[in-house]
Amino acid sequence: PGESDNRNQQKMEMKVWDPDNPLTDRQIDQFLVVARAVGTFARALDCSSSIRQPSLHMSAAAASRDITLFHAMDTLQRNGYDLAKAMSTLVPQGGPVLCRDEMEEWSASEAMLFEEALEKYGKDFNDIRQDFLPWKSLASIVQFYYMWKTTDRYIQQVG
C-alpha cells in the first residue's frame, strides 16, 4: 500500500473465477444445467449449426462440451455471481447466446480433409496446414486435433 505499481497491467493475469463466491455448489450446478439447455436451444435456432448438428441429441452433446461451461462460468463471474443477471446475459433480447468450439466451427469436408492429412503426415500440424488446410490457423488445427481425439471417429480409426 502506498507504493506505485510499475508492472505492465496488460501482461497481468485476470481473475476469471472466485472460489469464495456467494453461490452454493447446487446453485452453480443448476445454472450450468440452464446454460447447457440454452446452448442446445441456441443450436436449434442457428441454421448453420443445425446443418452440422442434425439432431437434438447431437446439439445437446455439443452444448455439453467445455466451451459452453466456460462461457457459463465466465458469465457468472462477469455478473458478480448474481444468478438473475447471469441468466439474462445468457439469453439477451436478440435470443440465446451461441458459443461454438473448434468441433463446430469446422465443416464435415474440412474434418475429412484433416483426417486425410493426419493419415499422410501424422501429427505434423505445419504440413497439414500448408498442404491441406491453409485457411485454418495452426492453433485451430491443434485445438481441433485434441477435440477430434475424443470423438467416435478417432476411436474407430485407432481400433
PDB file of C-alpha atoms in Angstrom:
ATOM      1  CA  PRO A   1       0.000   0.000   0.000  1.00  0.00           C
ATOM      2  CA  GLY A   2       1.185   3.486  -0.865  1.00  0.00           C
ATOM      3  CA  GLU A   3       3.737   2.284  -3.430  1.00  0.00           C
ATOM      4  CA  SER A   4       3.290   2.824  -7.150  1.00  0.00           C
ATOM      5  CA  ASP A   5       2.694  -0.268  -9.293  1.00  0.00           C
ATOM      6  CA  ASN A   6       5.104  -0.176 -12.241  1.00  0.00           C
ATOM      7  CA  ARG A   7       4.075  -3.547 -13.664  1.00  0.00           C
ATOM      8  CA  ASN A   8       2.594  -3.691 -17.160  1.00  0.00           C
ATOM      9  CA  GLN A   9      -1.092  -4.195 -16.341  1.00  0.00           C
ATOM     10  CA  GLN A  10      -1.821  -5.694 -19.780  1.00  0.00           C
ATOM     11  CA  LYS A  11       0.526  -8.590 -19.014  1.00  0.00           C
ATOM     12  CA  MET A  12      -1.129  -9.326 -15.671  1.00  0.00           C
ATOM     13  CA  GLU A  13      -3.434 -12.274 -15.249  1.00  0.00           C
ATOM     14  CA  MET A  14      -7.132 -11.608 -14.969  1.00  0.00           C
ATOM     15  CA  LYS A  15      -9.241 -13.308 -12.333  1.00  0.00           C
ATOM     16  CA  VAL A  16     -11.839 -15.450 -14.078  1.00  0.00           C
ATOM     17  CA  TRP A  17     -13.404 -17.247 -11.108  1.00  0.00           C
ATOM     18  CA  ASP A  18     -13.742 -16.511  -7.414  1.00  0.00           C
ATOM     19  CA  PRO A  19     -13.980 -19.719  -5.367  1.00  0.00           C
ATOM     20  CA  ASP A  20     -15.237 -17.630  -2.422  1.00  0.00           C
ATOM     21  CA  ASN A  21     -18.366 -16.524  -4.323  1.00  0.00           C
ATOM     22  CA  PRO A  22     -21.718 -16.422  -2.501  1.00  0.00           C
ATOM     23  CA  LEU A  23     -23.326 -19.253  -4.506  1.00  0.00           C
ATOM     24  CA  THR A  24     -23.728 -22.815  -3.281  1.00  0.00           C
ATOM     25  CA  ASP A  25     -22.476 -25.730  -5.372  1.00  0.00           C
ATOM     26  CA  ARG A  26     -26.112 -26.648  -6.021  1.00  0.00           C
ATOM     27  CA  GLN A  27     -26.888 -23.170  -7.394  1.00  0.00           C
ATOM     28  CA  ILE A  28     -23.838 -23.301  -9.660  1.00  0.00           C
ATOM     29  CA  ASP A  29     -24.799 -26.782 -10.888  1.00  0.00           C
ATOM     30  CA  GLN A  30     -28.344 -25.585 -11.615  1.00  0.00           C
ATOM     31  CA  PHE A  31     -27.002 -22.603 -13.558  1.00  0.00           C
ATOM     32  CA  LEU A  32     -24.762 -24.907 -15.608  1.00  0.00           C
ATOM     33  CA  VAL A  33     -27.775 -27.094 -16.462  1.00  0.00           C
ATOM     34  CA  VAL A  34     -29.625 -23.982 -17.649  1.00  0.00           C
ATOM     35  CA  ALA A  35     -26.559 -22.858 -19.650  1.00  0.00           C
ATOM     36  CA  ARG A  36     -26.392 -26.245 -21.417  1.00  0.00           C
ATOM     37  CA  ALA A  37     -30.126 -26.068 -22.164  1.00  0.00           C
ATOM     38  CA  VAL A  38     -29.680 -22.551 -23.584  1.00  0.00           C
ATOM     39  CA  GLY A  39     -26.748 -23.832 -25.672  1.00  0.00           C
ATOM     40  CA  THR A  40     -28.893 -26.661 -27.053  1.00  0.00           C
ATOM     41  CA  PHE A  41     -31.717 -24.241 -27.826  1.00  0.00           C
ATOM     42  CA  ALA A  42     -29.304 -21.782 -29.484  1.00  0.00           C
ATOM     43  CA  ARG A  43     -28.058 -24.558 -31.766  1.00  0.00           C
ATOM     44  CA  ALA A  44     -31.625 -25.481 -32.697  1.00  0.00           C
ATOM     45  CA  LEU A  45     -32.229 -21.869 -33.789  1.00  0.00           C
ATOM     46  CA  ASP A  46     -28.935 -21.480 -35.657  1.00  0.00           C
ATOM     47  CA  CYS A  47     -29.238 -22.503 -39.319  1.00  0.00           C
ATOM     48  CA  SER A  48     -25.559 -23.171 -39.912  1.00  0.00           C
ATOM     49  CA  SER A  49     -25.353 -25.245 -36.743  1.00  0.00           C
ATOM     50  CA  SER A  50     -28.470 -27.281 -37.489  1.00  0.00           C
ATOM     51  CA  ILE A  51     -26.862 -28.490 -40.713  1.00  0.00           C
ATOM     52  CA  ARG A  52     -23.839 -29.717 -38.767  1.00  0.00           C
ATOM     53  CA  GLN A  53     -25.853 -30.877 -35.721  1.00  0.00           C
ATOM     54  CA  PRO A  54     -28.700 -32.765 -37.394  1.00  0.00           C
ATOM     55  CA  SER A  55     -30.386 -33.985 -34.211  1.00  0.00           C
ATOM     56  CA  LEU A  56     -31.375 -32.655 -30.834  1.00  0.00           C
ATOM     57  CA  HIS A  57     -29.181 -35.355 -29.304  1.00  0.00           C
ATOM     58  CA  MET A  58     -26.103 -34.057 -31.157  1.00  0.00           C
ATOM     59  CA  SER A  59     -26.986 -30.434 -30.317  1.00  0.00           C
ATOM     60  CA  ALA A  60     -27.243 -31.345 -26.647  1.00  0.00           C
ATOM     61  CA  ALA A  61     -23.918 -33.187 -26.805  1.00  0.00           C
ATOM     62  CA  ALA A  62     -22.252 -30.144 -28.384  1.00  0.00           C
ATOM     63  CA  ALA A  63     -23.792 -27.877 -25.735  1.00  0.00           C
ATOM     64  CA  SER A  64     -22.288 -30.085 -23.014  1.00  0.00           C
ATOM     65  CA  ARG A  65     -18.720 -29.521 -24.141  1.00  0.00           C
ATOM     66  CA  ASP A  66     -16.275 -27.258 -22.337  1.00  0.00           C
ATOM     67  CA  ILE A  67     -16.942 -24.100 -24.376  1.00  0.00           C
ATOM     68  CA  THR A  68     -20.495 -23.865 -23.002  1.00  0.00           C
ATOM     69  CA  LEU A  69     -19.356 -24.447 -19.427  1.00  0.00           C
ATOM     70  CA  PHE A  70     -16.515 -21.918 -19.730  1.00  0.00           C
ATOM     71  CA  HIS A  71     -18.984 -19.364 -21.080  1.00  0.00           C
ATOM     72  CA  ALA A  72     -21.415 -20.087 -18.224  1.00  0.00           C
ATOM     73  CA  MET A  73     -18.751 -19.737 -15.528  1.00  0.00           C
ATOM     74  CA  ASP A  74     -17.448 -16.545 -17.151  1.00  0.00           C
ATOM     75  CA  THR A  75     -20.996 -15.190 -17.293  1.00  0.00           C
ATOM     76  CA  LEU A  76     -21.426 -15.808 -13.555  1.00  0.00           C
ATOM     77  CA  GLN A  77     -18.097 -14.100 -12.780  1.00  0.00           C
ATOM     78  CA  ARG A  78     -18.807 -11.062 -15.002  1.00  0.00           C
ATOM     79  CA  ASN A  79     -22.221 -10.633 -13.370  1.00  0.00           C
ATOM     80  CA  GLY A  80     -20.909 -10.735  -9.808  1.00  0.00           C
ATOM     81  CA  TYR A  81     -22.428 -14.181  -9.173  1.00  0.00           C
ATOM     82  CA  ASP A  82     -25.921 -12.677  -9.441  1.00  0.00           C
ATOM     83  CA  LEU A  83     -27.945 -15.558 -10.923  1.00  0.00           C
ATOM     84  CA  ALA A  84     -30.727 -13.360 -12.338  1.00  0.00           C
ATOM     85  CA  LYS A  85     -28.271 -11.047 -14.117  1.00  0.00           C
ATOM     86  CA  ALA A  86     -26.234 -14.005 -15.387  1.00  0.00           C
ATOM     87  CA  MET A  87     -29.382 -15.680 -16.692  1.00  0.00           C
ATOM     88  CA  SER A  88     -30.419 -12.576 -18.627  1.00  0.00           C
ATOM     89  CA  THR A  89     -26.893 -12.410 -20.092  1.00  0.00           C
ATOM     90  CA  LEU A  90     -27.245 -15.991 -21.397  1.00  0.00           C
ATOM     91  CA  VAL A  91     -30.480 -15.059 -23.159  1.00  0.00           C
ATOM     92  CA  PRO A  92     -30.336 -11.380 -24.170  1.00  0.00           C
ATOM     93  CA  GLN A  93     -33.132  -9.679 -26.102  1.00  0.00           C
ATOM     94  CA  GLY A  94     -31.895 -10.916 -29.509  1.00  0.00           C
ATOM     95  CA  GLY A  95     -32.056 -14.589 -28.497  1.00  0.00           C
ATOM     96  CA  PRO A  96     -29.821 -17.116 -26.775  1.00  0.00           C
ATOM     97  CA  VAL A  97     -26.044 -16.753 -26.940  1.00  0.00           C
ATOM     98  CA  LEU A  98     -24.360 -19.480 -29.006  1.00  0.00           C
ATOM     99  CA  CYS A  99     -20.767 -20.392 -28.165  1.00  0.00           C
ATOM    100  CA  ARG A 100     -19.006 -22.681 -30.593  1.00  0.00           C
ATOM    101  CA  ASP A 101     -15.764 -24.587 -30.225  1.00  0.00           C
ATOM    102  CA  GLU A 102     -13.450 -25.871 -32.950  1.00  0.00           C
ATOM    103  CA  MET A 103     -15.515 -29.040 -33.457  1.00  0.00           C
ATOM    104  CA  GLU A 104     -18.488 -26.943 -34.522  1.00  0.00           C
ATOM    105  CA  GLU A 105     -16.564 -24.338 -36.493  1.00  0.00           C
ATOM    106  CA  TRP A 106     -15.230 -26.930 -38.923  1.00  0.00           C
ATOM    107  CA  SER A 107     -17.364 -28.273 -41.761  1.00  0.00           C
ATOM    108  CA  ALA A 108     -17.671 -32.004 -42.432  1.00  0.00           C
ATOM    109  CA  SER A 109     -15.472 -31.661 -45.537  1.00  0.00           C
ATOM    110  CA  GLU A 110     -12.782 -29.832 -43.533  1.00  0.00           C
ATOM    111  CA  ALA A 111     -12.871 -32.610 -40.923  1.00  0.00           C
ATOM    112  CA  MET A 112     -12.447 -35.207 -43.685  1.00  0.00           C
ATOM    113  CA  LEU A 113      -9.513 -33.246 -45.126  1.00  0.00           C
ATOM    114  CA  PHE A 114      -7.989 -33.149 -41.660  1.00  0.00           C
ATOM    115  CA  GLU A 115      -8.325 -36.933 -41.249  1.00  0.00           C
ATOM    116  CA  GLU A 116      -6.762 -37.495 -44.673  1.00  0.00           C
ATOM    117  CA  ALA A 117      -3.899 -35.143 -43.797  1.00  0.00           C
ATOM    118  CA  LEU A 118      -3.382 -36.808 -40.421  1.00  0.00           C
ATOM    119  CA  GLU A 119      -3.103 -40.166 -42.133  1.00  0.00           C
ATOM    120  CA  LYS A 120      -0.487 -38.761 -44.520  1.00  0.00           C
ATOM    121  CA  TYR A 121       1.561 -36.561 -42.166  1.00  0.00           C
ATOM    122  CA  GLY A 122       0.820 -37.846 -38.679  1.00  0.00           C
ATOM    123  CA  LYS A 123       0.842 -35.006 -36.150  1.00  0.00           C
ATOM    124  CA  ASP A 124       2.943 -32.654 -38.294  1.00  0.00           C
ATOM    125  CA  PHE A 125       0.423 -29.826 -37.991  1.00  0.00           C
ATOM    126  CA  ASN A 126       2.528 -27.390 -40.036  1.00  0.00           C
ATOM    127  CA  ASP A 127       2.460 -29.715 -43.058  1.00  0.00           C
ATOM    128  CA  ILE A 128      -1.240 -30.440 -42.512  1.00  0.00           C
ATOM    129  CA  ARG A 129      -1.940 -26.733 -42.582  1.00  0.00           C
ATOM    130  CA  GLN A 130       0.332 -25.999 -45.528  1.00  0.00           C
ATOM    131  CA  ASP A 131      -0.891 -28.780 -47.822  1.00  0.00           C
ATOM    132  CA  PHE A 132      -4.483 -29.430 -46.706  1.00  0.00           C
ATOM    133  CA  LEU A 133      -5.963 -26.575 -44.656  1.00  0.00           C
ATOM    134  CA  PRO A 134      -4.106 -23.312 -45.414  1.00  0.00           C
ATOM    135  CA  TRP A 135      -7.158 -21.186 -44.457  1.00  0.00           C
ATOM    136  CA  LYS A 136      -7.068 -22.553 -40.886  1.00  0.00           C
ATOM    137  CA  SER A 137      -4.708 -21.237 -38.232  1.00  0.00           C
ATOM    138  CA  LEU A 138      -2.177 -23.595 -36.689  1.00  0.00           C
ATOM    139  CA  ALA A 139      -3.831 -23.052 -33.291  1.00  0.00           C
ATOM    140  CA  SER A 140      -7.219 -24.007 -34.757  1.00  0.00           C
ATOM    141  CA  ILE A 141      -5.798 -27.220 -36.239  1.00  0.00           C
ATOM    142  CA  VAL A 142      -4.111 -28.241 -32.992  1.00  0.00           C
ATOM    143  CA  GLN A 143      -7.232 -27.472 -30.965  1.00  0.00           C
ATOM    144  CA  PHE A 144      -9.372 -29.427 -33.445  1.00  0.00           C
ATOM    145  CA  TYR A 145      -6.988 -32.400 -33.188  1.00  0.00           C
ATOM    146  CA  TYR A 146      -7.331 -32.641 -29.415  1.00  0.00           C
ATOM    147  CA  MET A 147     -11.119 -32.377 -29.615  1.00  0.00           C
ATOM    148  CA  TRP A 148     -11.265 -34.822 -32.539  1.00  0.00           C
ATOM    149  CA  LYS A 149      -9.372 -37.396 -30.410  1.00  0.00           C
ATOM    150  CA  THR A 150     -12.421 -37.558 -28.113  1.00  0.00           C
ATOM    151  CA  THR A 151     -14.833 -38.481 -30.929  1.00  0.00           C
ATOM    152  CA  ASP A 152     -16.147 -41.836 -32.121  1.00  0.00           C
ATOM    153  CA  ARG A 153     -14.377 -41.326 -35.468  1.00  0.00           C
ATOM    154  CA  TYR A 154     -10.994 -41.288 -33.734  1.00  0.00           C
ATOM    155  CA  ILE A 155     -11.867 -44.414 -31.760  1.00  0.00           C
ATOM    156  CA  GLN A 156     -12.953 -46.177 -34.999  1.00  0.00           C
ATOM    157  CA  GLN A 157      -9.675 -45.264 -36.740  1.00  0.00           C
ATOM    158  CA  VAL A 158      -7.493 -46.402 -33.836  1.00  0.00           C
ATOM    159  CA  GLY A 159      -9.494 -49.570 -33.071  1.00  0.00           C
TER     160      GLY A 159
END
